[in-house]
Each structure stands twice: as structure tokens, then as C-alpha cells.
Amino acid sequence: MRLRTVRPLLAVLAVALLAACTGTPDGTGTSSASPTASSSATPGTSGSPAPDTETTVPAPSPSAPPAPTAGPGAGNAELAIMVQPSSTEAAVNYTLVCRDGLPTAESKHPRPEAACAALKNNAALLSPAPKSKDVACTEQYGGPQTATVTGIVDDTPVDAAFARTNGCEIGAWNAAQDVLGASGGAT
């Protein structure tokens, strides 16, 4: 007889302990068996979780500002240009400031009109597309010159490096030669 009363009592105790173990973190003791069920949904809500609810879906990454497309731009730029003719020669530094495709008095560049016009005609001149792995570059040497251009063109940050060590790099150098200045080409 005693065994008959102990077993139901143990079953009730087990159920109570199980309910206590599966309670919510706030201690209310109630939880939903389904992660999509919501006991606090109100009419007119989208059914989406509260802002502080953890989810398994990652948040979208912040997007980078879009790179300018090839073609005409606004022609506004503030650039610092450094051209290194060779490893043994001193670097030449220029400043180029353009407004609406025209150089300002702040520009210290050998050909500021040509440089500003080049940037207005092709806003993506200093933001080339990443090199594809499927492109083969000719193995020709155009010279030891290197250049870096940093700043802003039409509200887009620019940090470009140029060299003349193969056909692809020579092509990019030649496209940007007006911006790179008088010592920008091979001699």
C-alpha cells in the first residue's frame, strides 16, 4: 500500500522539477516548446522578436560606400599624390584640389587643369576594379616608378597605389598619368 502512494507522489515531484528546470531566464517558469511561438504577440504586430531578443540570424554587415562608376563625375577632389621616380631618387609630392572639374588655388600640381579634367571625365579613374585572377598581364617592365594617391574623389575615399612592373600596372599608370603629374611617366 505504501508503494502505491509513493509512486504517484514521485511522479508529481518529477513533473514539478522538470517544469522548474525548463523555466525562462526571468524566473517566470513558463516557456514555449516552440521557438517560433509567442505568447505575448498582440494584434497588429508583425510577429518579429523584440529588439533585445537573441536570434540565430546574423545582422547584415555595414556596407562600404559604393565605388564610383566609370564615366563623368562631379569633378570634386582633394588628393595627396606621391610619385617615387626610383628607389634612389627623392619622392615628389603634389596636392590636387578640384571643384567642379577645375583646380583651386590650393593645388600644387604640375598640370592641375589636366588632372581635374581627367577626374571629372572618369570618376573611377583612381578606384580600379579588383584584379581578376583570370586576367594574364604581360611580363614587361615599364620602369621603377611607383605612386600613391590618397584622399577623396566625389565623396568617395581613395587609396590607390601604382607601379610599372607589368602590363596591367602600366595600363593603370597610363590611365592615371594626368593625375600622377609630369614625373608620372617613364623617361
mmCIF file of N, CA, C and O in Angstrom, residues 144-183:
data_model
loop_
_atom_site.group_PDB
_atom_site.id
_atom_site.type_symbol
_atom_site.label_atom_id
_atom_site.label_comp_id
_atom_site.label_asym_id
_atom_site.label_seq_id
_atom_site.Cartn_x
_atom_site.Cartn_y
_atom_site.Cartn_z
ATOM 1 N N PRO A 144 60.968 51.821 -62.816
ATOM 2 C CA PRO A 144 60.938 51.653 -61.362
ATOM 3 C C PRO A 144 59.944 52.574 -60.651
ATOM 4 O O PRO A 144 59.824 52.524 -59.435
ATOM 5 N N GLN A 145 59.226 53.409 -61.384
ATOM 6 C CA GLN A 145 58.355 54.392 -60.761
ATOM 7 C C GLN A 145 57.222 53.716 -59.969
ATOM 8 O O GLN A 145 56.669 52.704 -60.394
ATOM 9 N N THR A 146 56.925 54.323 -58.833
ATOM 10 C CA THR A 146 55.752 53.942 -58.046
ATOM 11 C C THR A 146 55.040 55.228 -57.642
ATOM 12 O O THR A 146 55.643 56.303 -57.623
ATOM 13 N N ALA A 147 53.769 55.104 -57.324
ATOM 14 C CA ALA A 147 52.999 56.277 -56.902
ATOM 15 C C ALA A 147 51.890 55.834 -55.964
ATOM 16 O O ALA A 147 51.392 54.709 -56.063
ATOM 17 N N THR A 148 51.538 56.717 -55.056
ATOM 18 C CA THR A 148 50.364 56.506 -54.209
ATOM 19 C C THR A 148 49.511 57.762 -54.267
ATOM 20 O O THR A 148 50.029 58.877 -54.342
ATOM 21 N N VAL A 149 48.221 57.556 -54.259
ATOM 22 C CA VAL A 149 47.263 58.654 -54.284
ATOM 23 C C VAL A 149 46.252 58.385 -53.178
ATOM 24 O O VAL A 149 45.632 57.320 -53.142
ATOM 25 N N THR A 150 46.118 59.331 -52.255
ATOM 26 C CA THR A 150 45.147 59.207 -51.177
ATOM 27 C C THR A 150 44.300 60.468 -51.110
ATOM 28 O O THR A 150 44.758 61.546 -51.492
ATOM 29 N N GLY A 151 43.100 60.322 -50.624
ATOM 30 C CA GLY A 151 42.205 61.461 -50.475
ATOM 31 C C GLY A 151 40.779 61.095 -50.786
ATOM 32 O O GLY A 151 40.336 59.980 -50.506
ATOM 33 N N ILE A 152 40.068 62.036 -51.422
ATOM 34 C CA ILE A 152 38.644 61.850 -51.708
ATOM 35 C C ILE A 152 38.358 62.357 -53.120
ATOM 36 O O ILE A 152 38.810 63.428 -53.502
ATOM 37 N N VAL A 153 37.594 61.569 -53.871
ATOM 38 C CA VAL A 153 37.103 61.986 -55.180
ATOM 39 C C VAL A 153 35.593 61.821 -55.163
ATOM 40 O O VAL A 153 35.091 60.711 -54.950
ATOM 41 N N ASP A 154 34.871 62.903 -55.360
ATOM 42 C CA ASP A 154 33.400 62.884 -55.376
ATOM 43 C C ASP A 154 32.837 62.144 -54.160
ATOM 44 O O ASP A 154 32.019 61.242 -54.288
ATOM 45 N N ASP A 155 33.307 62.511 -52.969
ATOM 46 C CA ASP A 155 32.862 61.953 -51.685
ATOM 47 C C ASP A 155 33.186 60.473 -51.490
ATOM 48 O O ASP A 155 32.640 59.834 -50.604
ATOM 49 N N THR A 156 34.069 59.913 -52.303
ATOM 50 C CA THR A 156 34.483 58.521 -52.173
ATOM 51 C C THR A 156 35.951 58.483 -51.782
ATOM 52 O O THR A 156 36.787 59.089 -52.466
ATOM 53 N N PRO A 157 36.295 57.785 -50.679
ATOM 54 C CA PRO A 157 37.706 57.699 -50.278
ATOM 55 C C PRO A 157 38.548 57.013 -51.354
ATOM 56 O O PRO A 157 38.102 56.071 -52.006
ATOM 57 N N VAL A 158 39.764 57.492 -51.513
ATOM 58 C CA VAL A 158 40.704 56.941 -52.492
ATOM 59 C C VAL A 158 41.989 56.589 -51.760
ATOM 60 O O VAL A 158 42.507 57.380 -50.978
ATOM 61 N N ASP A 159 42.491 55.393 -52.005
ATOM 62 C CA ASP A 159 43.798 54.957 -51.508
ATOM 63 C C ASP A 159 44.337 54.015 -52.573
ATOM 64 O O ASP A 159 44.107 52.809 -52.524
ATOM 65 N N ALA A 160 45.006 54.569 -53.570
ATOM 66 C CA ALA A 160 45.444 53.801 -54.726
ATOM 67 C C ALA A 160 46.964 53.781 -54.824
ATOM 68 O O ALA A 160 47.631 54.755 -54.488
ATOM 69 N N ALA A 161 47.487 52.655 -55.286
ATOM 70 C CA ALA A 161 48.926 52.500 -55.495
ATOM 71 C C ALA A 161 49.150 52.153 -56.969
ATOM 72 O O ALA A 161 48.375 51.391 -57.561
ATOM 73 N N PHE A 162 50.190 52.719 -57.537
ATOM 74 C CA PHE A 162 50.505 52.495 -58.939
ATOM 75 C C PHE A 162 51.968 52.088 -59.061
ATOM 76 O O PHE A 162 52.806 52.514 -58.276
ATOM 77 N N ALA A 163 52.267 51.253 -60.060
ATOM 78 C CA ALA A 163 53.633 50.834 -60.365
ATOM 79 C C ALA A 163 53.697 50.573 -61.862
ATOM 80 O O ALA A 163 52.685 50.685 -62.562
ATOM 81 N N ARG A 164 54.867 50.210 -62.324
ATOM 82 C CA ARG A 164 55.043 49.954 -63.761
ATOM 83 C C ARG A 164 55.758 48.623 -63.964
ATOM 84 O O ARG A 164 56.588 48.482 -64.853
ATOM 85 N N THR A 165 55.441 47.628 -63.144
ATOM 86 C CA THR A 165 56.185 46.369 -63.174
ATOM 87 C C THR A 165 55.603 45.309 -64.099
ATOM 88 O O THR A 165 56.242 44.288 -64.323
ATOM 89 N N ASN A 166 54.403 45.489 -64.637
ATOM 90 C CA ASN A 166 53.865 44.548 -65.623
ATOM 91 C C ASN A 166 52.846 45.284 -66.492
ATOM 92 O O ASN A 166 52.519 46.447 -66.246
ATOM 93 N N GLY A 167 52.353 44.612 -67.518
ATOM 94 C CA GLY A 167 51.463 45.252 -68.478
ATOM 95 C C GLY A 167 50.189 45.798 -67.861
ATOM 96 O O GLY A 167 49.720 46.876 -68.246
ATOM 97 N N CYS A 168 49.588 45.102 -66.902
ATOM 98 C CA CYS A 168 48.363 45.584 -66.263
ATOM 99 C C CYS A 168 48.630 46.851 -65.458
ATOM 100 O O CYS A 168 47.859 47.809 -65.512
ATOM 101 N N GLU A 169 49.725 46.861 -64.706
ATOM 102 C CA GLU A 169 50.058 48.037 -63.899
ATOM 103 C C GLU A 169 50.450 49.223 -64.772
ATOM 104 O O GLU A 169 50.124 50.367 -64.461
ATOM 105 N N ILE A 170 51.115 48.961 -65.882
ATOM 106 C CA ILE A 170 51.465 50.038 -66.813
ATOM 107 C C ILE A 170 50.188 50.641 -67.389
ATOM 108 O O ILE A 170 50.070 51.859 -67.523
ATOM 109 N N GLY A 171 49.207 49.801 -67.711
ATOM 110 C CA GLY A 171 47.940 50.295 -68.236
ATOM 111 C C GLY A 171 47.215 51.193 -67.236
ATOM 112 O O GLY A 171 46.689 52.252 -67.605
ATOM 113 N N ALA A 172 47.197 50.793 -65.953
ATOM 114 C CA ALA A 172 46.563 51.621 -64.915
ATOM 115 C C ALA A 172 47.336 52.924 -64.732
ATOM 116 O O ALA A 172 46.747 53.993 -64.556
ATOM 117 N N TRP A 173 48.671 52.845 -64.776
ATOM 118 C CA TRP A 173 49.517 54.045 -64.651
ATOM 119 C C TRP A 173 49.223 55.022 -65.785
ATOM 120 O O TRP A 173 49.021 56.214 -65.558
ATOM 121 N N ASN A 174 49.179 54.498 -67.018
ATOM 122 C CA ASN A 174 48.938 55.359 -68.174
ATOM 123 C C ASN A 174 47.547 56.005 -68.106
ATOM 124 O O ASN A 174 47.379 57.155 -68.495
ATOM 125 N N ALA A 175 46.561 55.281 -67.620
ATOM 126 C CA ALA A 175 45.208 55.834 -67.493
ATOM 127 C C ALA A 175 45.187 56.991 -66.503
ATOM 128 O O ALA A 175 44.448 57.961 -66.680
ATOM 129 N N ALA A 176 46.000 56.907 -65.455
ATOM 130 C CA ALA A 176 46.016 57.927 -64.396
ATOM 131 C C ALA A 176 47.160 58.920 -64.545
ATOM 132 O O ALA A 176 47.391 59.733 -63.658
ATOM 133 N N GLN A 177 47.868 58.919 -65.663
ATOM 134 C CA GLN A 177 49.071 59.744 -65.796
ATOM 135 C C GLN A 177 48.812 61.234 -65.636
ATOM 136 O O GLN A 177 49.664 61.958 -65.118
ATOM 137 N N ASP A 178 47.650 61.740 -66.020
ATOM 138 C CA ASP A 178 47.369 63.165 -65.819
ATOM 139 C C ASP A 178 47.304 63.503 -64.327
ATOM 140 O O ASP A 178 47.744 64.561 -63.907
ATOM 141 N N VAL A 179 46.763 62.592 -63.521
ATOM 142 C CA VAL A 179 46.667 62.814 -62.080
ATOM 143 C C VAL A 179 48.043 62.622 -61.437
ATOM 144 O O VAL A 179 48.391 63.347 -60.495
ATOM 145 N N LEU A 180 48.838 61.685 -61.951
ATOM 146 C CA LEU A 180 50.134 61.410 -61.349
ATOM 147 C C LEU A 180 51.139 62.532 -61.591
ATOM 148 O O LEU A 180 52.141 62.620 -60.882
ATOM 149 N N GLY A 181 50.908 63.390 -62.567
ATOM 150 C CA GLY A 181 51.758 64.577 -62.764
ATOM 151 C C GLY A 181 52.825 64.396 -63.820
ATOM 152 O O GLY A 181 52.938 63.365 -64.471
ATOM 153 N N ALA A 182 53.669 65.415 -63.961
ATOM 154 C CA ALA A 182 54.678 65.471 -65.025
ATOM 155 C C ALA A 182 55.701 64.348 -64.895
ATOM 156 O O ALA A 182 56.134 63.802 -65.884
ATOM 157 N N SER A 183 56.097 64.003 -63.667
ATOM 158 C CA SER A 183 57.092 62.935 -63.498
ATOM 159 C C SER A 183 56.412 61.577 -63.396
ATOM 160 O O SER A 183 57.034 60.600 -63.023
#
